[in-house]
């Protein structure tokens, strides 16, 4: 899917996405129709004129696609001893085409994790990575400037939430709150209830009361399942990573990657993340069986010798 997205990403630059739009119009049965002239989707690829220079792949927007790709790259590294194989190269290239702040931050930390796992690294190298990261945030436009711009706009949106509610009711659309606005809005609405979450009341409230579109995955998950639920998910996710990684330090990096990605997109409720709740049990069984088979075979060979 990453390779397919790169092909269509190149095509979307031709005449403002004319070919991509034509494909969407031809295969209407595979197209998600949101009654918007700027949005074209045909199951395996999405083109939005707002993101004309970015790759949305099979997702609803580039940030979401970048999040899925970064998780896929993490899985690839874990299962292949962090080798930069053909699949990892293609996925990395696709991530670069998303121009997503969260995906870039996540993949930067992922490659730092790879460096630590393969080379261990000296304290000087770690400090060098930290300095590069610190310098990049204020100087790279889609990092520092974009984050500040989003935050400022989010605060303005929260101050005029009633006006926005009236406007979006008239046009029959949800109020699109960005990352920081989503977090602040949910905290102001539920306060201490966020510790354990509000379950189904969450959907009923923000859909019927304000019709809000939340775009902060961490607060989205916390509001429904609480801070407790988030810690349970991260603990189980860490347990999966621990199977492949030797040190707690490496597991912490992996957890930070998921936190970075989910701050930008509501992905924690999706199967690709919820499956972490169940994987540790099966992975432990698999590794126990593998260990038993290996020891049995080894003992037979040793006895024969």
XYZ file of N, CA and C in Angstrom, residues 54-212:
477
model
N 0.919 16.652 -0.544
C 1.135 15.625 0.481
C 0.431 14.328 0.098
N 0.934 13.222 0.642
C 0.435 11.889 0.313
C -0.508 11.397 1.405
N -1.779 11.198 1.056
C -2.766 10.705 2.016
C -2.920 9.199 1.967
N -2.376 8.560 0.923
C -2.473 7.105 0.804
C -3.899 6.618 0.885
N -4.121 5.525 1.630
C -5.467 4.952 1.747
C -6.260 5.580 2.895
N -5.685 6.581 3.583
C -6.327 7.180 4.755
C -7.107 8.446 4.403
N -7.679 9.047 5.424
C -8.508 10.231 5.215
C -7.669 11.495 5.073
N -6.418 11.479 5.520
C -5.532 12.631 5.370
C -4.090 12.203 5.629
N -3.101 13.020 5.226
C -1.689 12.618 5.301
C -1.202 12.247 6.700
N -1.657 12.960 7.730
C -1.207 12.671 9.083
C -1.580 11.261 9.524
N -2.803 10.848 9.195
C -3.259 9.497 9.549
C -2.435 8.454 8.802
N -2.201 8.699 7.514
C -1.407 7.766 6.716
C 0.015 7.645 7.274
N 0.591 8.787 7.650
C 1.927 8.786 8.232
C 1.986 8.006 9.535
N 0.910 8.076 10.324
C 0.856 7.337 11.591
C 0.854 5.832 11.345
N 0.010 5.380 10.412
C -0.037 3.956 10.084
C 1.301 3.472 9.527
N 1.917 4.287 8.674
C 3.197 3.904 8.067
C 4.295 3.783 9.124
N 4.303 4.712 10.074
C 5.331 4.680 11.121
C 5.173 3.441 11.994
N 3.925 3.078 12.321
C 3.694 1.843 13.067
C 4.128 0.630 12.248
N 3.832 0.648 10.952
C 4.239 -0.463 10.080
C 5.762 -0.588 10.044
N 6.455 0.556 9.992
C 7.919 0.543 9.983
C 8.459 0.006 11.307
N 7.804 0.372 12.407
C 8.200 -0.147 13.719
C 8.058 -1.666 13.752
N 6.906 -2.181 13.268
C 6.688 -3.625 13.230
C 7.764 -4.309 12.382
N 8.060 -3.694 11.228
C 9.062 -4.252 10.317
C 10.422 -4.349 11.000
N 10.812 -3.291 11.687
C 12.099 -3.278 12.381
C 12.138 -4.334 13.490
N 11.046 -4.417 14.267
C 11.018 -5.367 15.375
C 11.164 -6.808 14.880
N 10.494 -7.122 13.793
C 10.487 -8.503 13.299
C 11.714 -8.859 12.473
N 12.461 -7.836 12.030
C 13.619 -8.087 11.168
C 14.914 -7.547 11.755
N 14.976 -7.498 13.075
C 16.194 -7.064 13.771
C 16.683 -5.690 13.306
N 15.741 -4.808 13.021
C 16.017 -3.425 12.657
C 16.856 -3.289 11.377
N 16.740 -4.271 10.489
C 17.435 -4.183 9.202
C 16.675 -3.232 8.280
N 17.411 -2.424 7.543
C 16.775 -1.504 6.594
C 16.581 -2.250 5.279
N 15.576 -3.135 5.263
C 15.319 -3.941 4.068
C 14.484 -3.169 3.051
N 14.108 -3.855 1.975
C 13.368 -3.202 0.890
C 12.048 -2.629 1.392
N 11.328 -3.391 2.205
C 10.043 -2.926 2.719
C 10.217 -1.685 3.593
N 11.242 -1.697 4.441
C 11.494 -0.556 5.324
C 11.835 0.688 4.509
N 12.592 0.507 3.429
C 12.964 1.641 2.577
C 11.729 2.246 1.911
N 10.849 1.396 1.398
C 9.631 1.878 0.721
C 8.722 2.611 1.704
N 8.548 2.034 2.891
C 7.695 2.660 3.901
C 8.269 4.007 4.333
N 9.593 4.071 4.523
C 10.241 5.327 4.912
C 10.046 6.389 3.847
N 10.203 5.992 2.583
C 9.993 6.931 1.478
C 8.556 7.453 1.471
N 7.602 6.557 1.719
C 6.191 6.962 1.754
C 5.935 7.929 2.906
N 6.572 7.699 4.046
C 6.420 8.600 5.193
C 6.897 10.004 4.835
N 8.000 10.087 4.125
C 8.546 11.391 3.732
C 7.566 12.157 2.847
N 6.775 11.446 2.034
C 5.830 12.116 1.135
C 4.592 12.639 1.860
N 4.369 12.209 3.109
C 3.187 12.689 3.848
C 3.373 14.108 4.370
N 4.626 14.527 4.569
C 4.945 15.843 5.160
C 4.090 16.061 6.417
N 4.045 15.047 7.255
C 3.260 15.088 8.487
C 4.175 15.340 9.675
N 3.851 16.337 10.477
C 4.677 16.680 11.642
C 4.790 15.512 12.605
N 3.643 14.905 12.959
C 3.666 13.804 13.920
C 4.409 12.594 13.365
N 4.196 12.296 12.085
C 4.873 11.155 11.474
C 6.382 11.394 11.427
N 6.793 12.604 11.088
C 8.221 12.925 11.029
C 8.871 12.809 12.410
N 8.177 13.334 13.432
C 8.711 13.238 14.793
C 8.791 11.776 15.231
N 7.741 11.016 14.908
C 7.707 9.606 15.288
C 8.790 8.801 14.602
N 8.991 9.036 13.295
C 9.983 8.252 12.551
C 11.405 8.680 12.923
N 11.572 9.957 13.303
C 12.883 10.405 13.786
C 13.261 9.638 15.049
N 12.306 9.515 15.977
C 12.559 8.780 17.207
C 12.742 7.290 16.924
N 12.025 6.777 15.916
C 12.152 5.373 15.551
C 13.555 5.061 15.027
N 14.092 5.953 14.190
C 15.441 5.730 13.675
C 16.495 5.932 14.766
N 16.187 6.784 15.731
C 17.079 6.909 16.883
C 17.072 5.607 17.679
N 15.882 5.012 17.834
C 15.767 3.715 18.503
C 16.584 2.668 17.739
N 16.464 2.686 16.420
C 17.238 1.740 15.600
C 18.731 1.923 15.823
N 19.163 3.162 15.877
C 20.577 3.455 16.112
C 21.027 2.918 17.463
N 20.218 3.100 18.475
C 20.566 2.638 19.822
C 20.613 1.108 19.888
N 19.652 0.466 19.227
C 19.597 -0.995 19.269
C 20.781 -1.620 18.529
N 21.117 -1.056 17.354
C 22.170 -1.662 16.528
C 23.582 -1.278 16.971
N 23.748 -0.023 17.377
C 25.090 0.459 17.678
C 25.307 0.823 19.141
N 24.218 0.755 19.918
C 24.232 1.145 21.328
C 24.484 2.636 21.495
N 25.526 3.181 20.865
C 25.735 4.627 20.864
C 26.364 5.159 22.125
N 27.196 6.127 21.960
C 27.841 6.773 23.093
C 26.975 7.919 23.603
N 27.338 8.467 24.737
C 26.607 9.606 25.285
C 26.727 10.807 24.360
N 27.870 10.928 23.695
C 28.078 12.039 22.757
C 27.094 11.944 21.597
N 26.898 10.715 21.080
C 25.973 10.521 19.963
C 24.539 10.837 20.371
N 24.164 10.429 21.581
C 22.814 10.707 22.078
C 22.599 12.215 22.204
N 23.597 12.909 22.727
C 23.512 14.369 22.863
C 23.404 15.023 21.491
N 24.147 14.482 20.509
C 24.104 15.013 19.138
C 22.698 14.881 18.554
N 22.062 13.724 18.755
C 20.690 13.512 18.292
C 19.751 14.525 18.948
N 19.920 14.736 20.229
C 19.060 15.667 20.973
C 19.225 17.094 20.454
N 20.475 17.479 20.147
C 20.747 18.825 19.640
C 20.117 19.014 18.262
N 20.282 18.016 17.391
C 19.691 18.075 16.050
C 18.177 18.220 16.143
N 17.580 17.437 17.030
C 16.126 17.472 17.221
C 15.683 18.843 17.730
N 16.424 19.385 18.713
C 16.088 20.691 19.292
C 16.217 21.805 18.268
N 17.232 21.720 17.409
C 17.436 22.749 16.382
C 16.398 22.647 15.272
N 15.950 21.426 14.992
C 14.995 21.220 13.900
C 13.635 21.822 14.209
N 13.190 21.702 15.465
C 11.833 22.149 15.816
C 11.585 23.618 15.499
N 12.468 24.569 15.916
C 12.176 25.973 15.606
C 12.537 26.384 14.183
N 13.329 25.584 13.467
C 13.836 26.005 12.158
C 13.169 25.325 10.967
N 12.558 24.180 11.185
C 11.850 23.502 10.103
C 10.397 23.979 10.108
N 9.916 24.562 9.001
C 8.583 25.188 8.965
C 7.440 24.297 9.431
N 7.414 23.017 9.001
C 6.280 22.165 9.354
C 6.431 21.549 10.739
N 7.468 21.955 11.475
C 7.601 21.519 12.868
C 7.259 22.680 13.794
N 8.239 23.542 14.081
C 8.029 24.622 15.049
C 6.932 25.593 14.664
N 7.044 26.178 13.452
C 6.062 27.183 13.009
C 4.657 26.603 12.946
N 4.561 25.397 12.415
C 3.247 24.777 12.261
C 2.605 24.509 13.616
N 3.403 24.021 14.571
C 2.877 23.712 15.902
C 2.366 24.977 16.585
N 3.155 26.061 16.506
C 2.759 27.332 17.116
C 1.510 27.879 16.437
N 1.484 27.784 15.112
C 0.338 28.287 14.349
C -0.936 27.530 14.703
N -0.823 26.198 14.797
C -1.979 25.376 15.156
C -2.476 25.731 16.553
N -1.544 25.885 17.499
C -1.932 26.202 18.878
C -2.666 27.538 18.948
N -2.132 28.567 18.289
C -2.759 29.894 18.302
C -4.170 29.842 17.715
N -4.302 29.129 16.591
C -5.610 29.029 15.950
C -6.590 28.244 16.817
N -6.079 27.220 17.488
C -6.930 26.407 18.362
C -7.512 27.225 19.511
N -6.685 28.069 20.099
C -7.157 28.922 21.204
C -8.246 29.878 20.702
N -8.059 30.424 19.510
C -9.066 31.320 18.923
C -10.379 30.578 18.692
N -10.282 29.332 18.190
C -11.483 28.541 17.923
C -12.255 28.246 19.204
N -11.544 27.954 20.282
C -12.202 27.649 21.552
C -12.949 28.857 22.104
N -12.405 30.046 21.874
C -13.039 31.269 22.374
C -14.321 31.601 21.608
N -14.445 31.060 20.409
C -15.659 31.339 19.620
C -16.392 30.042 19.271
N -16.390 29.107 20.224
C -16.990 27.803 19.983
C -18.489 27.898 19.707
N -19.168 28.846 20.348
C -20.610 29.017 20.120
C -20.876 29.490 18.695
N -20.053 30.434 18.205
C -20.199 30.916 16.826
C -19.951 29.784 15.839
N -18.899 29.015 16.103
C -18.583 27.897 15.218
C -19.711 26.877 15.207
N -20.299 26.645 16.389
C -21.392 25.684 16.484
C -22.580 26.109 15.625
N -22.894 27.400 15.663
C -24.009 27.919 14.859
C -23.719 27.780 13.371
N -22.488 28.144 12.985
C -22.108 28.087 11.563
C -22.141 26.661 11.035
N -21.525 25.737 11.758
C -21.439 24.362 11.264
C -22.780 23.645 11.336
N -23.662 24.099 12.221
C -25.032 23.573 12.211
C -25.738 23.964 10.925
N -25.517 25.204 10.497
C -26.155 25.705 9.278
C -25.682 24.947 8.041
N -24.397 24.605 8.000
C -23.867 23.901 6.827
C -23.894 22.382 7.011
N -24.474 21.944 8.166
C -24.644 20.518 8.479
C -23.325 19.749 8.468
N -22.369 20.300 9.189
C -21.058 19.652 9.326
C -20.605 19.680 10.783
N -19.664 18.809 11.133
C -19.096 18.810 12.481
C -18.094 19.950 12.635
N -17.940 20.431 13.868
C -16.938 21.463 14.148
C -15.567 20.800 14.194
N -14.656 21.147 13.282
C -13.335 20.510 13.272
C -12.376 21.171 14.264
N -12.215 20.567 15.435
C -11.249 21.087 16.401
C -9.904 20.420 16.188
N -8.835 21.217 16.199
C -7.508 20.670 15.963
C -6.930 20.044 17.226
N -5.632 19.678 17.174
C -4.993 18.868 18.231
C -5.138 19.471 19.626
N -4.658 20.699 19.788
C -4.648 21.327 21.109
C -6.064 21.703 21.551
N -6.855 22.208 20.613
C -8.232 22.594 20.938
C -9.037 21.379 21.390
N -8.823 20.237 20.730
C -9.527 19.012 21.110
C -9.203 18.615 22.544
N -7.901 18.687 22.894
C -7.469 18.304 24.241
C -8.059 19.235 25.294
N -7.976 20.537 25.051
C -8.470 21.523 26.020
C -9.986 21.427 26.162
N -10.673 21.272 25.028
C -12.139 21.182 25.051
C -12.603 19.991 25.878
N -12.013 18.824 25.654
C -12.423 17.623 26.375
C -12.089 17.726 27.860
N -10.954 18.333 28.167
C -10.590 18.504 29.586
C -11.585 19.430 30.286
N -11.968 20.513 29.619
C -12.900 21.470 30.217
C -14.290 20.849 30.412
N -14.667 19.941 29.515
C -16.002 19.353 29.596
C -16.099 18.263 30.668
N -15.041 17.454 30.826
C -15.148 16.266 31.678
C -14.271 16.304 32.925
N -13.249 17.137 32.934
C -12.415 17.364 34.122
C -11.982 16.046 34.782
N -12.301 15.851 36.080
C -11.821 14.698 36.846
C -12.366 13.377 36.329
N -13.456 13.410 35.564
C -14.023 12.169 35.023
C -13.071 11.497 34.043
N -12.083 12.254 33.555
C -11.127 11.701 32.600
C -10.254 10.620 33.227
N -10.209 10.551 34.550
C -9.368 9.552 35.209
C -9.835 8.138 34.870
N -11.147 7.912 34.908
C -11.695 6.596 34.572
C -12.427 6.579 33.237
N -12.663 7.766 32.652
C -13.357 7.826 31.377
C -14.869 7.846 31.545
N -15.560 8.214 30.481
C -17.023 8.342 30.554
C -17.740 7.368 29.620
N -16.992 6.450 29.016
C -17.560 5.400 28.180
C -18.461 5.976 27.078
N -19.678 5.416 26.924
C -20.545 5.821 25.817
C -21.117 7.226 25.965
N -21.073 7.790 27.163
C -21.552 9.158 27.344
C -20.742 10.136 26.477
N -19.506 9.765 26.192
C -18.617 10.610 25.393
C -19.218 10.889 24.024
N -19.599 9.830 23.311
C -20.189 9.995 21.980
C -21.480 10.799 22.048
N -22.307 10.478 23.023
C -23.595 11.166 23.144
C -23.394 12.652 23.399
N -22.369 12.986 24.186
C -22.172 14.385 24.543
C -21.665 15.196 23.362
N -20.508 14.810 22.839
C -19.925 15.721 21.853
C -20.608 15.641 20.487
N -21.375 14.584 20.252
C -22.109 14.521 18.986
C -23.400 15.332 19.078
N -24.154 15.144 20.167
C -25.465 15.800 20.271
C -25.382 17.223 20.825
N -24.415 17.471 21.691
C -24.332 18.780 22.321
C -23.649 19.806 21.414
N -22.473 19.453 20.894
C -21.720 20.398 20.075
C -21.406 19.887 18.670
N -21.540 18.596 18.440
C -21.196 17.989 17.150
C -19.743 18.290 16.780
N -18.849 17.927 17.698
C -17.428 18.213 17.550
C -16.718 17.074 16.832
